Structures are given as C-alpha cells and as structure tokens.
Short mmCIF file of C-alpha atoms in Angstrom, two decimals:
data_model
loop_
_atom_site.label_atom_id
_atom_site.label_comp_id
_atom_site.label_asym_id
_atom_site.label_seq_id
_atom_site.Cartn_x
_atom_site.Cartn_y
_atom_site.Cartn_z
CA MET A 35 -19.33 -12.53 12.71
CA ASN A 36 -21.32 -14.92 10.56
CA THR A 37 -18.85 -17.78 10.12
CA ASP A 38 -21.27 -20.60 9.32
CA LEU A 39 -20.98 -21.77 5.72
CA THR A 40 -23.72 -23.69 3.95
CA GLN A 41 -22.95 -26.55 1.60
CA ASP A 42 -24.39 -24.44 -1.22
CA GLN A 43 -21.85 -21.70 -0.48
CA ILE A 44 -18.99 -24.21 -0.41
CA ASP A 45 -20.16 -25.76 -3.68
CA SER A 46 -20.54 -22.33 -5.30
CA TYR A 47 -17.03 -21.35 -4.22
CA ARG A 48 -15.50 -24.50 -5.68
CA GLN A 49 -17.46 -24.20 -8.92
CA ASN A 50 -17.00 -20.47 -9.54
CA GLY A 51 -13.77 -19.75 -7.65
CA PHE A 52 -15.33 -17.18 -5.34
CA VAL A 53 -18.24 -16.67 -2.96
CA VAL A 54 -19.73 -13.46 -1.54
CA LEU A 55 -20.90 -13.52 2.08
CA HIS A 56 -23.34 -10.71 2.74
CA ASP A 57 -23.60 -9.26 6.27
CA PHE A 58 -20.46 -11.11 7.33
CA LEU A 59 -19.80 -8.65 10.18
CA THR A 60 -22.28 -7.11 12.59
CA PRO A 61 -22.36 -3.28 12.65
CA GLU A 62 -20.37 -3.33 15.88
CA GLU A 63 -17.76 -5.70 14.44
CA LEU A 64 -17.50 -3.58 11.31
CA GLU A 65 -16.64 -0.55 13.41
CA THR A 66 -14.01 -2.59 15.28
CA TRP A 67 -12.43 -3.67 11.97
CA ARG A 68 -12.47 -0.11 10.65
CA GLN A 69 -10.80 1.30 13.74
CA ALA A 70 -8.19 -1.47 13.83
CA VAL A 71 -7.26 -1.16 10.16
CA ASP A 72 -7.32 2.64 10.06
CA GLY A 73 -5.14 2.80 13.17
CA ALA A 74 -2.67 0.24 11.82
CA VAL A 75 -2.39 2.02 8.47
CA ARG A 76 -1.74 5.36 10.19
CA GLN A 77 0.85 3.74 12.47
CA ARG A 78 2.62 2.11 9.51
CA GLY A 79 2.95 5.42 7.66
CA LYS A 80 4.58 5.08 4.25
CA GLN A 81 5.99 1.61 4.94
CA LYS A 82 4.32 -0.90 2.65
CA MET A 83 5.85 -3.79 4.59
CA PHE A 84 6.69 -4.08 8.29
CA ASN A 85 10.22 -2.74 9.03
CA GLN A 86 10.74 -1.81 5.39
CA GLU A 87 12.85 1.23 4.57
CA VAL A 88 10.99 4.00 2.74
CA ASP A 89 12.66 5.45 -0.35
CA GLU A 90 11.52 9.07 -0.35
CA ASP A 91 13.09 9.63 -3.78
CA GLN A 92 11.30 6.77 -5.53
CA GLU A 93 9.07 7.98 -8.34
CA GLU A 94 5.38 7.20 -8.13
CA THR A 95 4.03 4.60 -10.54
CA TYR A 96 0.67 3.82 -12.09
CA TYR A 97 -0.11 1.51 -9.20
CA ASP A 98 0.52 4.19 -6.60
CA TYR A 99 -2.73 5.58 -8.00
CA VAL A 100 -4.60 2.27 -7.88
CA PHE A 101 -4.70 1.87 -4.11
CA VAL A 102 -2.83 2.40 -0.87
CA GLN A 103 -1.44 -1.02 0.11
CA ARG A 104 -0.10 -1.95 3.54
CA ILE A 105 0.97 -5.58 4.01
CA ASN A 106 1.11 -7.79 7.12
CA LEU A 107 -0.41 -5.30 9.52
CA TRP A 108 -0.87 -8.23 11.90
CA GLN A 109 2.87 -8.14 12.55
CA ASP A 110 2.89 -4.68 14.12
CA SER A 111 -0.72 -4.12 15.20
CA LEU A 112 -2.18 -6.14 18.06
CA ASP A 113 -5.68 -4.99 17.09
CA VAL A 114 -5.31 -6.33 13.55
CA ARG A 115 -3.63 -9.49 14.83
CA ARG A 116 -6.66 -10.31 16.95
CA LEU A 117 -8.89 -10.01 13.90
CA ILE A 118 -6.81 -11.73 11.22
CA LEU A 119 -5.50 -14.63 13.33
CA ASP A 120 -9.01 -15.62 14.38
CA PRO A 121 -9.30 -19.43 14.14
CA ARG A 122 -12.88 -19.04 12.88
CA LEU A 123 -11.54 -17.43 9.71
CA GLY A 124 -9.09 -20.28 9.37
CA ARG A 125 -11.88 -22.83 9.71
CA MET A 126 -13.92 -21.09 7.01
CA ALA A 127 -10.93 -21.00 4.66
CA SER A 128 -10.18 -24.67 5.36
CA ASP A 129 -13.79 -25.69 4.73
CA LEU A 130 -13.97 -23.80 1.44
CA ALA A 131 -10.61 -25.10 0.22
CA GLY A 132 -11.12 -28.63 1.50
CA VAL A 133 -7.86 -28.72 3.47
CA GLU A 134 -6.89 -29.74 7.00
CA GLY A 135 -5.57 -26.36 8.09
CA VAL A 136 -4.31 -22.97 6.94
CA ARG A 137 -1.57 -20.49 7.70
CA ILE A 138 -1.52 -16.77 7.10
CA TRP A 139 0.36 -15.92 3.92
CA HIS A 140 -0.13 -12.21 4.24
CA ASP A 141 -2.81 -9.72 5.09
CA GLN A 142 -3.13 -6.37 3.37
CA ALA A 143 -5.17 -3.23 3.62
CA LEU A 144 -6.26 -2.15 0.14
CA ILE A 145 -7.56 1.40 0.10
CA LYS A 146 -8.76 2.92 -3.16
CA GLN A 147 -8.40 6.66 -2.96
CA PRO A 148 -10.94 8.97 -4.59
CA TRP A 149 -10.54 8.83 -8.39
CA ALA A 150 -8.11 5.88 -8.17
CA ASN A 151 -7.09 3.81 -11.19
CA PRO A 152 -8.63 0.39 -11.87
CA THR A 153 -6.88 -2.80 -10.74
CA GLY A 154 -6.13 -4.91 -13.82
CA TRP A 155 -7.08 -8.57 -14.15
CA HIS A 156 -4.58 -10.77 -12.33
CA LEU A 157 -4.04 -14.03 -10.44
CA ASP A 158 -2.71 -14.06 -6.87
CA ASN A 159 -0.87 -17.33 -6.37
CA PRO A 160 1.69 -16.99 -9.20
CA TYR A 161 3.19 -14.07 -7.24
CA TRP A 162 3.51 -15.98 -3.99
CA SER A 163 6.35 -18.09 -2.59
CA TYR A 164 4.41 -21.36 -2.78
CA SER A 165 2.13 -22.99 -5.31
CA SER A 166 -1.24 -24.44 -4.37
CA ARG A 167 -4.46 -24.67 -6.33
CA LYS A 168 -6.30 -24.56 -2.99
CA THR A 169 -4.92 -21.29 -1.66
CA LEU A 170 -7.50 -18.55 -1.16
CA SER A 171 -8.05 -15.02 0.10
CA LEU A 172 -10.59 -13.26 2.28
CA TRP A 173 -11.69 -9.74 1.22
CA VAL A 174 -13.68 -7.72 3.79
CA ALA A 175 -15.47 -4.56 2.66
CA LEU A 176 -14.92 -1.76 5.18
CA ASP A 177 -16.91 0.62 2.97
CA ASP A 178 -19.64 -0.15 0.48
CA ALA A 179 -17.94 -1.58 -2.62
CA THR A 180 -19.94 -0.51 -5.66
CA LEU A 181 -19.69 -0.40 -9.43
CA GLU A 182 -18.90 3.30 -9.07
CA ASN A 183 -16.09 3.12 -6.50
CA GLY A 184 -14.15 0.04 -7.56
CA CYS A 185 -15.76 -3.21 -6.44
CA LEU A 186 -14.15 -6.54 -7.27
CA TYR A 187 -14.83 -8.38 -10.52
CA PHE A 188 -14.24 -12.10 -11.11
CA LEU A 189 -14.06 -14.33 -14.18
CA PRO A 190 -16.12 -17.27 -12.85
CA GLY A 191 -14.48 -20.66 -13.25
CA SER A 192 -11.17 -19.30 -14.53
CA HIS A 193 -9.38 -20.92 -11.57
CA LYS A 194 -10.01 -24.32 -13.13
CA THR A 195 -7.94 -23.64 -16.25
CA ALA A 196 -5.39 -21.18 -14.84
CA THR A 197 -1.74 -22.17 -14.94
CA TYR A 198 1.20 -20.59 -13.16
CA ASP A 199 2.02 -18.39 -16.13
CA ASN A 200 2.04 -14.97 -14.48
CA ALA A 201 0.31 -12.43 -16.67
CA GLY A 202 1.26 -9.67 -14.24
CA ILE A 203 -0.93 -6.67 -13.46
CA GLY A 204 -0.65 -4.39 -16.44
CA GLU A 205 -1.92 -0.88 -16.94
CA ASN A 206 -4.13 -2.26 -19.71
CA ILE A 207 -7.15 -4.03 -18.28
CA GLY A 208 -7.04 -6.76 -20.95
CA ASP A 209 -3.38 -7.76 -20.71
CA ILE A 210 -4.26 -11.06 -19.04
CA PHE A 211 -6.01 -12.27 -22.20
CA ARG A 212 -2.70 -12.37 -24.03
CA VAL A 213 -1.75 -15.23 -21.71
CA TYR A 214 -5.24 -16.70 -21.34
CA PRO A 215 -7.11 -16.00 -24.60
CA GLN A 216 -9.62 -18.74 -23.72
CA TRP A 217 -11.07 -16.45 -21.05
CA LYS A 218 -12.11 -13.68 -23.43
CA ASP A 219 -15.65 -15.00 -23.71
CA ILE A 220 -16.26 -15.38 -19.96
CA MET A 221 -18.75 -12.82 -18.66
CA ALA A 222 -17.19 -10.90 -15.76
CA SER A 223 -19.10 -11.04 -12.49
CA PRO A 224 -19.08 -7.88 -10.32
CA ALA A 225 -19.07 -8.41 -6.56
CA GLU A 226 -20.83 -5.40 -5.12
CA MET A 227 -20.88 -5.53 -1.33
CA LYS A 228 -22.26 -3.48 1.50
CA ALA A 229 -19.74 -2.54 4.18
CA GLY A 230 -19.36 -5.50 6.52
CA SER A 231 -19.84 -8.07 3.78
CA ALA A 232 -16.96 -10.23 2.56
CA SER A 233 -15.82 -12.63 -0.13
CA PHE A 234 -13.42 -15.53 -0.43
CA HIS A 235 -11.67 -16.17 -3.74
CA ASN A 236 -9.33 -18.83 -5.03
CA GLY A 237 -5.69 -17.86 -5.58
CA LEU A 238 -5.89 -18.77 -9.27
CA ILE A 239 -9.11 -17.02 -10.24
CA ALA A 240 -8.79 -14.00 -12.52
CA HIS A 241 -10.00 -10.93 -10.69
CA GLY A 242 -9.62 -7.18 -10.70
CA ALA A 243 -11.40 -4.03 -9.59
CA GLY A 244 -12.82 -1.00 -11.29
CA ALA A 245 -11.67 2.58 -10.98
CA ASN A 246 -12.96 4.66 -8.11
CA MET A 247 -15.10 7.18 -9.96
CA THR A 248 -16.22 8.91 -6.76
CA PRO A 249 -14.81 11.48 -4.29
CA GLY A 250 -15.05 8.89 -1.50
CA TRP A 251 -12.74 6.14 -0.24
CA ARG A 252 -13.17 2.39 -0.76
CA ARG A 253 -11.44 0.55 2.06
CA ALA A 254 -10.97 -3.21 2.23
CA MET A 255 -9.00 -5.57 4.46
CA THR A 256 -7.80 -8.80 2.92
CA CYS A 257 -5.87 -11.90 3.92
CA GLY A 258 -4.32 -14.71 1.91
CA PHE A 259 -4.52 -18.17 3.49
CA MET A 260 -1.90 -20.80 2.68
CA PRO A 261 -2.86 -24.48 3.13
CA ASP A 262 -0.69 -26.01 5.83
CA GLY A 263 2.12 -28.11 4.37
CA CYS A 264 3.00 -25.88 1.42
CA THR A 265 6.63 -25.61 0.35
CA PHE A 266 8.90 -22.86 -0.95
CA ASN A 267 8.92 -22.46 -4.74
CA GLY A 268 11.83 -20.02 -5.14
CA ILE A 269 9.82 -16.78 -5.41
CA GLN A 270 10.66 -14.10 -2.83
CA ASN A 271 7.37 -12.17 -2.76
CA ILE A 272 6.86 -10.89 0.83
CA LEU A 273 9.82 -12.74 2.36
CA ASN A 274 12.55 -10.41 3.57
CA ASP A 275 16.09 -10.97 2.33
CA GLU A 276 17.09 -12.98 5.40
CA GLN A 277 14.07 -15.27 5.16
CA PHE A 278 14.48 -15.65 1.41
CA ALA A 279 18.13 -16.67 1.81
CA SER A 280 17.26 -19.23 4.49
CA TYR A 281 14.92 -21.29 2.29
CA GLU A 282 15.71 -23.85 -0.36
CA ILE A 283 13.15 -24.93 -2.92
CA GLY A 284 11.00 -27.61 -1.34
CA ASP A 285 11.40 -26.39 2.25
CA LEU A 286 8.25 -26.29 4.35
CA LEU A 287 6.85 -22.80 4.97
CA ASP A 288 6.00 -23.45 8.60
CA ASP A 289 7.58 -20.60 10.57
CA ASP A 290 4.84 -19.27 12.87
CA ARG A 291 6.65 -15.95 13.14
CA GLN A 292 6.09 -15.35 9.43
CA ASN A 293 3.21 -17.68 8.54
CA PRO A 294 1.24 -18.50 11.68
CA LEU A 295 -0.94 -21.60 11.69
CA ILE A 296 -4.35 -20.25 12.69
CA PHE A 297 -6.46 -23.37 12.25
CA HIS A 298 -5.95 -27.11 11.93
CA ARG A 299 -8.58 -29.78 12.37
CA SER A 300 -6.29 -31.85 14.59
CA LYS A 301 -5.23 -29.08 16.97
CA PRO A 302 -7.09 -26.92 19.51
CA TYR A 303 -6.81 -23.14 19.30
CA GLU A 304 -8.33 -22.04 22.57
CA GLU A 305 -5.38 -20.00 23.84
CA LYS A 306 -5.39 -16.24 23.41
CA LEU A 307 -3.95 -15.13 20.11
CA ASP A 308 -2.08 -12.18 21.61
CA GLU A 309 -0.24 -14.66 23.86
CA ARG A 310 0.52 -17.14 21.06
CA PHE A 311 2.08 -14.47 18.88
CA ALA A 312 3.30 -11.96 21.45
CA GLN A 313 6.20 -9.87 20.22
#
C-alpha cells in the first residue's frame, strides 16, 4: 500500500478538496480488499447496517437502484476490520486534514450494479452526527471506475464555500444548485481510477457519480474519518437508537466501540488491531 503523501498531494487536497492516488494498492493487496469486502457484503445479506432488522415489505426507492450500500462492515467482519482500522490510513487522513488524529466515522461498501442510476451531487458531513470542516473520506476503487460505469465527480474548491445547509441527494442531478447557485459555473472534475487506486475527499466538497451504463459492476470501499475531539451535533445518522439517546449535544464522540481511534500523533498503535477491537 502506497501510503506516502507528497507535499504537492497534500496541497492539492487542501486547495481542491480531493486528491486521487493512483496505484494505491498493489495487485496482491487489491485482491485481498476485494475478497474481504465481497465476503463481508455476502455475510451481511440485506442488512444495510450491522444488527439492523430487514423490512421485507419496504418498497424499493430510486436509490435502491443507485448502488448497494453496506455500512460499518468493520463491525462484523474481521477481514474488513484489519483493512479499515489500519493506522497507516489514519496517518494519511490526519496529514491531509492537518489534525492530530482520526476516528472511524463509518465505512461503507458502495457497489453500483449494472445499469445503476447516477448518484446526485451531495455533501457528506451535513448528514453526519458531528460537524467538522476537516472531516474526510477515503474511496478505494475495487474495479476500474470509468466515465462509463459511474466514476466519482467533484466540484473543485466547493468545500471552501459550503455551509451546513443540507441539499440532500435528489433524483435530479442539479438539485444541489438550488442551495448553492454559486457553484453552477464550476467545471466538474471526473475522477477516473484503475482498480487499486484511491481518493480522499473533504466532507464538505460537492461530489457525485455517474450512472453505470455498462453490464458490469463498479465496486468501491469507502471510509469516513472523523477528527479526534469532535462532538455530537444532534443528528442521528448511523447511531442506533440506544447510542442516539445516550448523547447530548456537545458530548465527545469518543466511544471506541462505535468510533475507534485508529491514529493519533501522540499515541503508539503497534498492537494488533484484531486484539484492540476483539468482539
């Protein structure tokens, strides 16, 4: 895994709100990630979240045809846990964001089926249970991500003027411009990637993905990183009902069972991850 960041890459991330890292994984590592994610998704079945009840009678929505989404696979897959809770990823995220350390907010497998709908422009952080202009996500391409099968697109620099007004993810690709009309003239930047490449993007950058106009799959594994020290803002997001009820606005989000600290500049992380977070 190529975890060394250049100053140019860090500067580009902070200026544009995203950075693409080509050949992030070796071919052998890519196969390990594919097997871990595929196995975890199969094991999870129809459960979007760990230990979530499945409503067999719920009608399918537009976004059921955008991608298959399985969240926090690290919680029930040891193979995924070993990948996502890697301190090297935490160090990269901390270096890009300019913070002392990061916790996992949530991981998610995002799998665009053949002929899947596009993912509308949206911001990540306004959905989450904390607010930080330095939060960011890793996106690892498990298949080639192309213009034809639904690669990511970014609006460069939009993270600098984004607010916490949540435009949502509408069925209409341009809904976000009703909230942020000043972004209409920004030229969208596609992020095509070969399998094994990756990107980091800021939690307030406008991004989306095209439709999958092919008969093949477009698999990606992602993870949101929360700067250590963030506090609860009143939004439930991925918190279960018990966790949600236990927090008051302003409480630290520092429960390692839900949001493990995977890197901090002041603390060593030499112990085995499967022992730190054994269940």
